PDB file of C-alpha atoms in Angstrom:
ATOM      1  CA  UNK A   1      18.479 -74.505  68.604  1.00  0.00           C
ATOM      2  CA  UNK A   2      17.970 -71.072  71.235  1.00  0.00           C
ATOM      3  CA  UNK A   3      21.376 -69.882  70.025  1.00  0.00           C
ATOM      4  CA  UNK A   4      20.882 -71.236  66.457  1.00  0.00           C
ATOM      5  CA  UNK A   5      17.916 -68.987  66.245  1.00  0.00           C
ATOM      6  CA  UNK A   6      19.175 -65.987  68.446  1.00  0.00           C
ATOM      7  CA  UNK A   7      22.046 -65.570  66.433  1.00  0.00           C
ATOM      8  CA  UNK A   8      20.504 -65.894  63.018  1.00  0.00           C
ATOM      9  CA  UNK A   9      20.654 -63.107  60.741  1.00  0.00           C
ATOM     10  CA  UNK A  10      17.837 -63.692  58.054  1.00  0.00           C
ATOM     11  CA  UNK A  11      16.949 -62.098  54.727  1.00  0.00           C
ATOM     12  CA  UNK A  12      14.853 -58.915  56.317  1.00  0.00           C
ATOM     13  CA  UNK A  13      13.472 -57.811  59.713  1.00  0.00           C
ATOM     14  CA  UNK A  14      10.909 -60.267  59.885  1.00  0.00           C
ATOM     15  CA  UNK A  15      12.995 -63.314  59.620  1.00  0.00           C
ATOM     16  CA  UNK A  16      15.033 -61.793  62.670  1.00  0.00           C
ATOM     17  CA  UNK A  17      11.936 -61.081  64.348  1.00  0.00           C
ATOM     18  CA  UNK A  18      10.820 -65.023  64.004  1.00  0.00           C
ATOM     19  CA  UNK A  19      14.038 -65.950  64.479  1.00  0.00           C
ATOM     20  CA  UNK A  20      14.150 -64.711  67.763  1.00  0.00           C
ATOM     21  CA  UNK A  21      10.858 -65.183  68.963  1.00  0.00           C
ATOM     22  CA  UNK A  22      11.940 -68.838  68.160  1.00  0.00           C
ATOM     23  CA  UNK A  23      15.017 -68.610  69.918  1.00  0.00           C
ATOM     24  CA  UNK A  24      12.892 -67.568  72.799  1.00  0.00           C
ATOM     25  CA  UNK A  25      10.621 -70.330  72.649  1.00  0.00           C
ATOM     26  CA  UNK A  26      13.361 -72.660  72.250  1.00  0.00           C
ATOM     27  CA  UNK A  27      15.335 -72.120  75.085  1.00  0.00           C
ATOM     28  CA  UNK A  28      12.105 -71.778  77.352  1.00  0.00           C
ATOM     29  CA  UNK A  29      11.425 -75.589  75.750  1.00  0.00           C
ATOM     30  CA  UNK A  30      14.985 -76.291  77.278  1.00  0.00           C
ATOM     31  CA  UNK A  31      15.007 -75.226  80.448  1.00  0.00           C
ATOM     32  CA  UNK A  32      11.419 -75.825  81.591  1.00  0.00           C
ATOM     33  CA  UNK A  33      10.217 -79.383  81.794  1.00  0.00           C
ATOM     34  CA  UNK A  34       6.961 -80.559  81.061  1.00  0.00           C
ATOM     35  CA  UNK A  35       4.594 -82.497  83.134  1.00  0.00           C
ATOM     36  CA  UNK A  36       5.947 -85.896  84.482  1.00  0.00           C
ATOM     37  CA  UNK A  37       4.309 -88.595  86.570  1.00  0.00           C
ATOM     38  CA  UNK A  38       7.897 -89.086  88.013  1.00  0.00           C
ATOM     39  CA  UNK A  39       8.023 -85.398  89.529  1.00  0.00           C
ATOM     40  CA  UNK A  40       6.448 -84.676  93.025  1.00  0.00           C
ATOM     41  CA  UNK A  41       4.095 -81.988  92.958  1.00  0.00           C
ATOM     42  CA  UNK A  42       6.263 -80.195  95.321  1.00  0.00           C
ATOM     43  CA  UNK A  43       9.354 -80.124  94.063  1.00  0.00           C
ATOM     44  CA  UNK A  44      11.166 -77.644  92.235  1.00  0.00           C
ATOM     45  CA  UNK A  45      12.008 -78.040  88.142  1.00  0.00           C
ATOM     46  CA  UNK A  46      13.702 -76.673  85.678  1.00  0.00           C
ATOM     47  CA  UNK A  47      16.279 -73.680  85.080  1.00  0.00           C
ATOM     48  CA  UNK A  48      13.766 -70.844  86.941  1.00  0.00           C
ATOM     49  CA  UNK A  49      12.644 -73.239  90.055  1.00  0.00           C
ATOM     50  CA  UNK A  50       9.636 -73.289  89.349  1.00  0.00           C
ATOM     51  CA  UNK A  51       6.735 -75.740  90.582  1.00  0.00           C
ATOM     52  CA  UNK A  52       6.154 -78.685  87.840  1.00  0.00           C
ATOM     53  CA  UNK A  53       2.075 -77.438  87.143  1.00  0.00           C
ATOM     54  CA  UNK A  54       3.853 -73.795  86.284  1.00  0.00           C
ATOM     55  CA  UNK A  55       6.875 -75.231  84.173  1.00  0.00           C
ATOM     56  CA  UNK A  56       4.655 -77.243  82.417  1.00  0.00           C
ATOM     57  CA  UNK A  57       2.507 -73.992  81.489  1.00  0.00           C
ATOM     58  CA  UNK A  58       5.737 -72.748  80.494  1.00  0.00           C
ATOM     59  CA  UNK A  59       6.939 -75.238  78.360  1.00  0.00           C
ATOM     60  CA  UNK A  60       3.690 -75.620  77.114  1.00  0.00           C
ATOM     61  CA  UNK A  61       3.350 -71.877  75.999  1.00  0.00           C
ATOM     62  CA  UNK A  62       7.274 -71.856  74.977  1.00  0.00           C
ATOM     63  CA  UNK A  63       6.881 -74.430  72.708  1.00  0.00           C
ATOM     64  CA  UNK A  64       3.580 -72.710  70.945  1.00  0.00           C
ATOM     65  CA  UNK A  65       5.810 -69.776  70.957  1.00  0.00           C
ATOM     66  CA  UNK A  66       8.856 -72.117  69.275  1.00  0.00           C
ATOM     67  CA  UNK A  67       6.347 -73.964  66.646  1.00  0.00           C
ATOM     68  CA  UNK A  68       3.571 -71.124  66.068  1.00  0.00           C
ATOM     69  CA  UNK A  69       6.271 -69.027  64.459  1.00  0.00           C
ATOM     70  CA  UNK A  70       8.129 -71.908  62.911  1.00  0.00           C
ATOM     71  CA  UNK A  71       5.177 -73.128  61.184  1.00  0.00           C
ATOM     72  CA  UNK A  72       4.403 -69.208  60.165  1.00  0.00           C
ATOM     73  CA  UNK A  73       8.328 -68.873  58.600  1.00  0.00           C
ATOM     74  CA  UNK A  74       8.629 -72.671  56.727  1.00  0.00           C
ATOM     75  CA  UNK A  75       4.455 -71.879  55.338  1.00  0.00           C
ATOM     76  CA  UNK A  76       5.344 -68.240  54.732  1.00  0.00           C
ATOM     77  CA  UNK A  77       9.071 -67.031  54.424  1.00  0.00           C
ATOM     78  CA  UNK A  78      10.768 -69.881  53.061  1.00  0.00           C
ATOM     79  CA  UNK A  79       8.344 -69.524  50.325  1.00  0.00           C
ATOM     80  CA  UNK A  80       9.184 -65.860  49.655  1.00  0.00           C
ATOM     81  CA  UNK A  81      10.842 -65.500  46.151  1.00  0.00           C
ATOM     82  CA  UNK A  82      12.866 -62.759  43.892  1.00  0.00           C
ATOM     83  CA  UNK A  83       8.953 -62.581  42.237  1.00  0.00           C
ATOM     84  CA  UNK A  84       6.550 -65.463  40.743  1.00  0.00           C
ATOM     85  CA  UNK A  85       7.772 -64.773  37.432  1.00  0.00           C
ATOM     86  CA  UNK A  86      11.236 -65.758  38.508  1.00  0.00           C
ATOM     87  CA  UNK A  87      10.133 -69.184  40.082  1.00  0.00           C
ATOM     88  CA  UNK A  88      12.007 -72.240  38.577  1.00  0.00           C
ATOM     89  CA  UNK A  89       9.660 -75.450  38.588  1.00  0.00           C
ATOM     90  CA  UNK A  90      12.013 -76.624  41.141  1.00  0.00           C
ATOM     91  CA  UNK A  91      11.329 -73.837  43.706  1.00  0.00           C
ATOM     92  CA  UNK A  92       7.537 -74.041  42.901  1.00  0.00           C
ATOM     93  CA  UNK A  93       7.904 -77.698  43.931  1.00  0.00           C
ATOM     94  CA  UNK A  94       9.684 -76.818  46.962  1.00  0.00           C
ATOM     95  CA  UNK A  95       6.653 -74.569  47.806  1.00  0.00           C
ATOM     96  CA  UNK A  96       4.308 -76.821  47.700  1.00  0.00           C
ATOM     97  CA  UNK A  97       6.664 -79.272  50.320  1.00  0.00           C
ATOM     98  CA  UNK A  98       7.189 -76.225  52.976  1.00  0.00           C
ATOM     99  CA  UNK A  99       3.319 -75.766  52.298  1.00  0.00           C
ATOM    100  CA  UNK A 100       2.677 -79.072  52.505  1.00  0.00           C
ATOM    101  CA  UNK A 101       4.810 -79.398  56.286  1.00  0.00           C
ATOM    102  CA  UNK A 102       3.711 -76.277  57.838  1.00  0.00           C
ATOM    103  CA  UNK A 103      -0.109 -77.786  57.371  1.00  0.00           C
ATOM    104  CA  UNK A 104       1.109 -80.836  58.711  1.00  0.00           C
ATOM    105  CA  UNK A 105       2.713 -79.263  61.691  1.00  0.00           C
ATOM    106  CA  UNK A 106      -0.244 -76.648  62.527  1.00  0.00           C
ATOM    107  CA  UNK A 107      -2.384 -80.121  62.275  1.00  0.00           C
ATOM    108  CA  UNK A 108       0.109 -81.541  65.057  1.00  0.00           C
ATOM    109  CA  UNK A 109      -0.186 -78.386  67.614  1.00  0.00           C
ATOM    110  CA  UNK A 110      -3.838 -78.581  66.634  1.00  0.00           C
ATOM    111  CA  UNK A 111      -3.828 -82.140  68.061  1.00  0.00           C
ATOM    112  CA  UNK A 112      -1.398 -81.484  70.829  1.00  0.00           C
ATOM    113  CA  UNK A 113      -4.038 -79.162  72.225  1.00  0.00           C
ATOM    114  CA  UNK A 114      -7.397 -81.079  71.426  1.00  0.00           C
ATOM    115  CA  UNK A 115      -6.263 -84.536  71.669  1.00  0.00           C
ATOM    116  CA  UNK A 116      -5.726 -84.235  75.256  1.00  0.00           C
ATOM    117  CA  UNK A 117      -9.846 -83.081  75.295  1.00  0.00           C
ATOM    118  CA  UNK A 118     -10.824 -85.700  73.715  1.00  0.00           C
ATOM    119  CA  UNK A 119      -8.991 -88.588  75.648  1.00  0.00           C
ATOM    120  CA  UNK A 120      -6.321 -89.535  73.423  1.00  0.00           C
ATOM    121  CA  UNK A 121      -3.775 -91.168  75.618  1.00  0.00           C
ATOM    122  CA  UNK A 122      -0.945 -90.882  73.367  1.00  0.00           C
ATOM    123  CA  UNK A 123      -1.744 -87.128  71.759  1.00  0.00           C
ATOM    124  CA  UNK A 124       1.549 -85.669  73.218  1.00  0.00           C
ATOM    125  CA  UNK A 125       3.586 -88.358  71.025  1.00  0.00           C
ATOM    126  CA  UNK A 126       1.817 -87.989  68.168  1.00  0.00           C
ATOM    127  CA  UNK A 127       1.263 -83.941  68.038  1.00  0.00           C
ATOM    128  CA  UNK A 128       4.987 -84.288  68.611  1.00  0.00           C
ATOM    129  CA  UNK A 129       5.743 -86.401  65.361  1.00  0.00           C
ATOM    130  CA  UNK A 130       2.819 -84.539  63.535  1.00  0.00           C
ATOM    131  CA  UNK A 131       4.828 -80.823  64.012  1.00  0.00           C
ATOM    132  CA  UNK A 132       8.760 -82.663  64.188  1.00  0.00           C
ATOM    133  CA  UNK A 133       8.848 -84.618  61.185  1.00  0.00           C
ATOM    134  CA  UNK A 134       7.680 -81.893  58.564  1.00  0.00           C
ATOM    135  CA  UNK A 135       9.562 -79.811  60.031  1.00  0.00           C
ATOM    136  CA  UNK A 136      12.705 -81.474  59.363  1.00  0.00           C
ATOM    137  CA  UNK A 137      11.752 -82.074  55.859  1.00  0.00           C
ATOM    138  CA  UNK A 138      11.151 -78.835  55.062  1.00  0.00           C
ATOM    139  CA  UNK A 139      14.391 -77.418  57.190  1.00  0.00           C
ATOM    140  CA  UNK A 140      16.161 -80.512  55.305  1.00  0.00           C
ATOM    141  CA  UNK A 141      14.524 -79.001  52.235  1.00  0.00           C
ATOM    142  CA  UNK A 142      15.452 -75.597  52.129  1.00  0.00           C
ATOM    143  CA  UNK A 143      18.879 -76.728  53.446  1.00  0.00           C
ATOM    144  CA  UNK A 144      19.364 -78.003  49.639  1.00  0.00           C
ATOM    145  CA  UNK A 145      19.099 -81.627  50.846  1.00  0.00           C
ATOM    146  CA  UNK A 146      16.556 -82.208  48.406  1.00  0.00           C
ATOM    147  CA  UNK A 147      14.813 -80.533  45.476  1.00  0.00           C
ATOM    148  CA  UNK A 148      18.012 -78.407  45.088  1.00  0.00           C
ATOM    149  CA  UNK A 149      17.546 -75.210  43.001  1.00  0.00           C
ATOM    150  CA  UNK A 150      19.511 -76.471  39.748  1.00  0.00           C
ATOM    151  CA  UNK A 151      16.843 -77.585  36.834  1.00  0.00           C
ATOM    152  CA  UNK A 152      19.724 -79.525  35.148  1.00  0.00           C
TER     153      UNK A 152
END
């Protein structure tokens, strides 16, 4: 996904800026592990070396950096159009599904952060189908997979 994103071109400046910012995030995802029972605390994880309580932080933050901006691009720039005059009923449904996922997902980092608080034992798992799964159906989406831009 890093060099998916890095390498993306986009419509405009700011879908290379979120591009890359989600590149970044990505490949900090990747090479930083989060917490584990199975790690000692004094071993060494991950691409950098770091300490598992600091690669979790940055995995943590990586992946905020990763969804925060995903959420922000399926919510706001794959809704972008020529102008709302122009819309087809098909791309006006499609709006509603990226709108409908990026909530979704922001409810999922929401819960990935709270959950946690309030004792959940399995908020990782679910924040982590709560921001995954819409994702991929609006990615799938705007890929043409469904809801395609023909009104025939």
């Amino acid at each position: 996904m890093s060099i998916y994103f890095v390498g993306y071109r986009g419509y405009d400046l700011i879908d290379r800026i979120c591009a890359k910012v989600m590149g970044l995030g990505a490949f900090g995802v990747a090479m930083q592990l989060c917490s584990s029972e199975y790690i000692a605390y004094y071993e060494k994880v991950g691409l950098l070396g770091l300490s598992p309580s600091t690669s979790n932080i940055v995995h943590s933050v990586s992946a905020l950096l990763l969804f925060g901006t995903m959420i922000y691009w399926v919510g706001c720039r794959f809704t972008k159009g020529v102008g709302d005059d122009d819309r087809t009923n098909m791309k006006k449904h499609r709006n509603k599904v990226y709108k409908t996922c990026a909530l979704l997902s922001l409810s999922g980092v929401i819960f990935f952060i709270i959950g946690p608080m309030l004792g959940v034992k399995a908020s990782v798992w679910i924040a982590e189908e709560l921001i995954l799964l819409p994702m991929a159906v609006a990615i799938f989406t705007k890929a043409g997979g469904w809801l395609k831009d023909s009104e025939k």
